[in-house]
């Protein structure tokens, strides 16, 4: 674990984010806290990227946390930073939400319900690769070949519900990775799998078609169901932790995201 400073991007009404960052410093997960305001100026949109020119060691010295701003405003500032740090590399960022439920001893990664709103077919493989990267880090690279489920209302049995996704999935070669096209209940519930005669274990990674599907699943599990799910979220694809929390997240979720970022980088 590399102990870092935390920068909150978006400085208004950030009591939850700031409290979570204070907790992180008290726990020894971070050194200190900086707050960066978000304005409409072009200079502000590039201020993170300009930090690289100031020889600040972003990759080893900082963790970036989304404040009380819209996701697109946050990404407008983060993406130029990541590109400035990797000028020779094509960078692809996607969001991974790590869900855990101690009551039923289950965990899974949900991607991408936040960063890539409407993934193109060629981006889906990159989204899966980023999620597998997180999965392997979480398990210290000791578990291979996670079960990956793309969510479709008809699953693989009824391609008419989403013919484009079905055609893409059925023609892809994922190698050793078990990639399935499944209904959400089948992907997450072992009893449902048995009752519907579906073999294999529940999903380790859930991939959504777009932000609408991902948002509905995320908020159903965290804000509505009351079934004990906790979530921590990271942007994957960079060489340093970027915390993309929802403005509706509770402080426990933000703490969990910061802790996860500190542990993995």
Short mmCIF file of C-alpha atoms in Angstrom, two decimals:
data_model
loop_
_atom_site.label_atom_id
_atom_site.label_comp_id
_atom_site.label_asym_id
_atom_site.label_seq_id
_atom_site.Cartn_x
_atom_site.Cartn_y
_atom_site.Cartn_z
CA UNK A 1 0.00 0.00 0.00
CA UNK A 2 1.33 3.41 -1.02
CA UNK A 3 0.24 6.12 1.42
CA UNK A 4 -1.02 9.09 -0.58
CA UNK A 5 -2.53 12.54 -0.36
CA UNK A 6 -6.20 12.77 -1.29
CA UNK A 7 -7.60 15.40 -3.65
CA UNK A 8 -11.36 15.95 -3.65
CA UNK A 9 -12.45 17.34 -7.01
CA UNK A 10 -15.51 19.50 -6.51
CA UNK A 11 -15.50 21.60 -3.35
CA UNK A 12 -19.14 22.41 -2.50
CA UNK A 13 -21.33 20.36 -0.14
CA UNK A 14 -18.72 17.65 0.32
CA UNK A 15 -19.28 16.88 3.98
CA UNK A 16 -19.56 13.12 3.34
CA UNK A 17 -16.50 12.99 1.11
CA UNK A 18 -14.42 15.13 3.47
CA UNK A 19 -15.43 13.10 6.52
CA UNK A 20 -14.49 9.89 4.71
CA UNK A 21 -11.11 11.38 3.78
CA UNK A 22 -10.53 12.50 7.37
CA UNK A 23 -11.26 8.94 8.46
CA UNK A 24 -8.76 7.65 5.91
CA UNK A 25 -6.00 9.91 7.25
CA UNK A 26 -6.81 8.88 10.83
CA UNK A 27 -6.59 5.22 9.76
CA UNK A 28 -3.18 5.78 8.19
CA UNK A 29 -4.49 5.24 4.66
CA UNK A 30 -3.56 8.74 3.49
CA UNK A 31 -1.32 11.69 4.39
CA UNK A 32 -3.55 14.72 3.96
CA UNK A 33 -6.48 16.25 2.07
CA UNK A 34 -6.67 18.88 -0.67
CA UNK A 35 -9.83 20.32 -2.22
CA UNK A 36 -10.02 21.39 -5.86
CA UNK A 37 -13.00 23.53 -6.90
CA UNK A 38 -14.79 22.91 -10.18
CA UNK A 39 -15.60 25.92 -12.38
CA UNK A 40 -16.55 26.41 -16.02
CA UNK A 41 -13.20 27.86 -17.10
CA UNK A 42 -10.95 26.01 -19.55
CA UNK A 43 -8.07 26.46 -17.14
CA UNK A 44 -10.01 24.64 -14.45
CA UNK A 45 -10.83 21.76 -16.81
CA UNK A 46 -7.10 21.21 -17.35
CA UNK A 47 -5.79 21.91 -13.86
CA UNK A 48 -5.22 18.23 -13.02
CA UNK A 49 -3.32 17.62 -16.25
CA UNK A 50 -1.27 20.74 -15.57
CA UNK A 51 -0.19 19.24 -12.24
CA UNK A 52 1.93 16.79 -14.24
CA UNK A 53 3.83 19.73 -15.76
CA UNK A 54 4.52 20.94 -12.20
CA UNK A 55 6.39 17.67 -11.56
CA UNK A 56 3.92 16.54 -8.92
CA UNK A 57 4.16 12.76 -8.56
CA UNK A 58 0.50 12.00 -9.19
CA UNK A 59 0.84 8.27 -9.77
CA UNK A 60 2.69 7.61 -6.52
CA UNK A 61 1.56 10.54 -4.41
CA UNK A 62 -2.14 11.17 -4.93
CA UNK A 63 -5.60 9.63 -4.82
CA UNK A 64 -8.36 11.52 -6.67
CA UNK A 65 -11.86 11.48 -5.14
CA UNK A 66 -15.02 12.73 -6.84
CA UNK A 67 -16.73 15.42 -4.81
CA UNK A 68 -20.30 16.66 -5.15
CA UNK A 69 -20.13 17.14 -8.92
CA UNK A 70 -21.66 15.40 -11.91
CA UNK A 71 -19.72 12.46 -13.28
CA UNK A 72 -19.14 14.15 -16.66
CA UNK A 73 -17.63 17.21 -14.94
CA UNK A 74 -15.33 14.95 -12.93
CA UNK A 75 -14.24 12.95 -15.98
CA UNK A 76 -13.57 16.13 -17.97
CA UNK A 77 -10.79 16.82 -15.49
CA UNK A 78 -9.58 13.29 -14.76
CA UNK A 79 -9.23 11.96 -18.33
CA UNK A 80 -6.75 14.69 -19.45
CA UNK A 81 -4.72 13.91 -16.33
CA UNK A 82 -4.52 10.21 -17.12
CA UNK A 83 -3.59 10.97 -20.73
CA UNK A 84 -0.88 13.41 -19.61
CA UNK A 85 0.62 10.69 -17.43
CA UNK A 86 0.52 8.16 -20.28
CA UNK A 87 1.24 10.15 -23.46
CA UNK A 88 2.44 7.08 -25.39
CA UNK A 89 -0.35 4.77 -24.30
CA UNK A 90 -3.97 4.55 -25.32
CA UNK A 91 -5.80 4.73 -22.01
CA UNK A 92 -9.25 3.30 -21.48
CA UNK A 93 -11.03 4.08 -18.21
CA UNK A 94 -14.07 2.20 -16.96
CA UNK A 95 -15.86 2.02 -13.64
CA UNK A 96 -16.00 -1.01 -11.38
CA UNK A 97 -18.26 -1.25 -8.34
CA UNK A 98 -17.26 -3.93 -5.86
CA UNK A 99 -20.37 -5.29 -4.12
CA UNK A 100 -20.13 -7.39 -0.97
CA UNK A 101 -22.81 -8.93 1.23
CA UNK A 102 -21.64 -10.55 4.50
CA UNK A 103 -25.10 -11.96 5.23
CA UNK A 104 -25.05 -14.29 2.25
CA UNK A 105 -21.26 -14.44 1.84
CA UNK A 106 -21.32 -13.16 -1.73
CA UNK A 107 -19.34 -10.62 -3.71
CA UNK A 108 -19.23 -9.44 -7.31
CA UNK A 109 -18.01 -6.60 -9.50
CA UNK A 110 -20.51 -4.47 -11.44
CA UNK A 111 -19.19 -2.70 -14.56
CA UNK A 112 -19.74 -0.29 -16.38
CA UNK A 113 -22.68 1.58 -14.98
CA UNK A 114 -20.97 4.96 -14.62
CA UNK A 115 -17.95 5.87 -16.74
CA UNK A 116 -18.81 4.60 -20.25
CA UNK A 117 -22.52 5.43 -20.58
CA UNK A 118 -23.23 3.57 -23.83
CA UNK A 119 -20.34 1.24 -24.63
CA UNK A 120 -19.62 0.46 -28.25
CA UNK A 121 -19.17 -3.22 -29.10
CA UNK A 122 -15.39 -2.80 -29.38
CA UNK A 123 -15.29 -1.23 -25.90
CA UNK A 124 -16.97 -4.16 -24.15
CA UNK A 125 -13.84 -6.31 -24.22
CA UNK A 126 -11.83 -3.44 -22.66
CA UNK A 127 -14.45 -3.06 -19.94
CA UNK A 128 -14.20 -6.78 -19.17
CA UNK A 129 -10.39 -6.59 -19.11
CA UNK A 130 -10.43 -3.74 -16.59
CA UNK A 131 -12.90 -5.62 -14.38
CA UNK A 132 -10.76 -8.77 -14.51
CA UNK A 133 -7.77 -6.64 -13.49
CA UNK A 134 -9.65 -5.53 -10.38
CA UNK A 135 -10.86 -9.07 -9.70
CA UNK A 136 -7.32 -10.45 -9.85
CA UNK A 137 -6.00 -7.69 -7.58
CA UNK A 138 -8.73 -8.37 -5.04
CA UNK A 139 -7.71 -12.03 -4.96
CA UNK A 140 -3.94 -11.45 -5.13
CA UNK A 141 -3.89 -13.10 -8.58
CA UNK A 142 -4.61 -16.47 -6.93
CA UNK A 143 -7.96 -17.10 -8.63
CA UNK A 144 -8.14 -17.30 -12.40
CA UNK A 145 -10.96 -17.36 -14.94
CA UNK A 146 -13.76 -15.45 -13.20
CA UNK A 147 -17.34 -15.98 -14.28
CA UNK A 148 -18.40 -12.95 -16.33
CA UNK A 149 -22.08 -12.32 -17.05
CA UNK A 150 -23.45 -9.78 -19.52
CA UNK A 151 -27.00 -8.94 -18.44
CA UNK A 152 -29.90 -9.42 -20.83
CA UNK A 153 -33.59 -9.83 -20.05
CA UNK A 154 -33.77 -12.93 -22.21
CA UNK A 155 -30.34 -14.33 -21.52
CA UNK A 156 -28.85 -16.62 -24.14
CA UNK A 157 -32.13 -18.54 -24.54
CA UNK A 158 -34.05 -15.63 -26.03
CA UNK A 159 -31.85 -13.56 -28.37
CA UNK A 160 -34.82 -11.52 -29.59
CA UNK A 161 -34.76 -9.42 -26.40
CA UNK A 162 -31.39 -7.94 -27.41
CA UNK A 163 -30.28 -9.27 -30.81
CA UNK A 164 -27.29 -6.91 -31.11
CA UNK A 165 -25.80 -7.98 -27.79
CA UNK A 166 -26.57 -11.63 -28.50
CA UNK A 167 -24.88 -11.53 -31.92
CA UNK A 168 -21.81 -9.81 -30.47
CA UNK A 169 -21.56 -12.26 -27.56
CA UNK A 170 -22.09 -15.39 -29.67
CA UNK A 171 -19.34 -14.38 -32.11
CA UNK A 172 -16.70 -13.39 -29.54
CA UNK A 173 -13.80 -15.61 -28.49
CA UNK A 174 -12.96 -14.89 -24.85
CA UNK A 175 -10.32 -17.60 -24.51
CA UNK A 176 -10.17 -19.07 -21.01
CA UNK A 177 -12.62 -16.54 -19.57
CA UNK A 178 -16.15 -17.86 -19.03
CA UNK A 179 -18.36 -15.09 -20.46
CA UNK A 180 -22.11 -15.69 -20.31
CA UNK A 181 -25.25 -13.89 -21.42
CA UNK A 182 -27.72 -14.15 -18.55
CA UNK A 183 -30.69 -12.68 -16.77
CA UNK A 184 -29.78 -10.79 -13.61
CA UNK A 185 -31.41 -13.21 -11.19
CA UNK A 186 -29.66 -16.14 -12.85
CA UNK A 187 -26.32 -14.35 -12.70
CA UNK A 188 -26.56 -13.54 -8.99
CA UNK A 189 -28.71 -16.19 -7.32
CA UNK A 190 -27.58 -19.78 -6.99
CA UNK A 191 -31.06 -21.07 -6.20
CA UNK A 192 -32.48 -19.42 -9.31
CA UNK A 193 -29.73 -21.05 -11.39
CA UNK A 194 -30.74 -24.44 -10.06
CA UNK A 195 -34.46 -23.88 -10.54
CA UNK A 196 -33.91 -22.78 -14.15
CA UNK A 197 -31.50 -25.62 -14.84
CA UNK A 198 -28.49 -23.37 -15.44
CA UNK A 199 -25.12 -24.92 -14.61
CA UNK A 200 -22.12 -23.11 -13.16
CA UNK A 201 -21.57 -20.70 -10.29
CA UNK A 202 -22.95 -17.21 -9.87
CA UNK A 203 -21.18 -14.32 -11.54
CA UNK A 204 -17.97 -12.79 -10.28
CA UNK A 205 -18.31 -9.91 -12.74
CA UNK A 206 -21.57 -8.37 -13.97
CA UNK A 207 -21.35 -6.33 -17.19
CA UNK A 208 -24.26 -4.04 -18.03
CA UNK A 209 -25.39 -2.96 -21.48
CA UNK A 210 -25.45 0.75 -20.65
CA UNK A 211 -25.65 3.29 -17.85
CA UNK A 212 -29.44 2.95 -17.55
CA UNK A 213 -29.25 -0.75 -16.81
CA UNK A 214 -26.26 -0.27 -14.50
CA UNK A 215 -27.85 2.59 -12.59
CA UNK A 216 -31.02 0.59 -12.01
CA UNK A 217 -29.10 -2.42 -10.69
CA UNK A 218 -26.77 -0.31 -8.52
CA UNK A 219 -29.53 1.69 -6.84
CA UNK A 220 -31.85 -1.27 -6.49
CA UNK A 221 -29.19 -3.10 -4.47
CA UNK A 222 -27.96 -0.16 -2.40
CA UNK A 223 -30.81 2.31 -1.96
CA UNK A 224 -34.00 0.27 -2.26
CA UNK A 225 -33.61 -3.42 -1.44
CA UNK A 226 -32.17 -3.15 2.08
CA UNK A 227 -30.59 -6.58 1.64
CA UNK A 228 -27.21 -5.81 3.16
CA UNK A 229 -25.16 -4.99 0.06
CA UNK A 230 -22.16 -2.69 0.50
CA UNK A 231 -20.39 -1.12 -2.47
CA UNK A 232 -16.99 0.41 -3.16
CA UNK A 233 -16.15 1.97 -6.51
CA UNK A 234 -13.02 2.69 -8.55
CA UNK A 235 -12.10 3.82 -12.01
CA UNK A 236 -9.89 1.17 -13.58
CA UNK A 237 -7.35 1.75 -16.34
CA UNK A 238 -5.14 4.31 -14.58
CA UNK A 239 -1.96 3.75 -12.57
CA UNK A 240 -3.29 5.42 -9.44
CA UNK A 241 -6.58 5.31 -7.49
CA UNK A 242 -9.50 7.35 -8.80
CA UNK A 243 -12.64 7.17 -6.67
CA UNK A 244 -15.83 7.73 -8.64
CA UNK A 245 -18.54 7.66 -6.01
CA UNK A 246 -22.18 8.51 -6.54
CA UNK A 247 -23.50 11.70 -4.95
CA UNK A 248 -26.09 9.47 -3.28
CA UNK A 249 -23.53 7.14 -1.72
CA UNK A 250 -23.44 7.00 2.05
CA UNK A 251 -20.25 7.71 3.98
CA UNK A 252 -19.57 4.01 4.55
CA UNK A 253 -19.46 3.44 0.79
CA UNK A 254 -17.07 6.36 0.27
CA UNK A 255 -14.83 5.08 3.06
CA UNK A 256 -14.86 1.64 1.49
CA UNK A 257 -13.89 3.06 -1.90
CA UNK A 258 -10.98 5.02 -0.43
CA UNK A 259 -9.80 1.98 1.52
CA UNK A 260 -10.02 -0.16 -1.61
CA UNK A 261 -8.04 2.37 -3.62
CA UNK A 262 -5.39 2.58 -0.90
CA UNK A 263 -5.07 -1.21 -0.71
CA UNK A 264 -4.80 -1.85 -4.45
CA UNK A 265 -2.34 0.86 -5.43
#
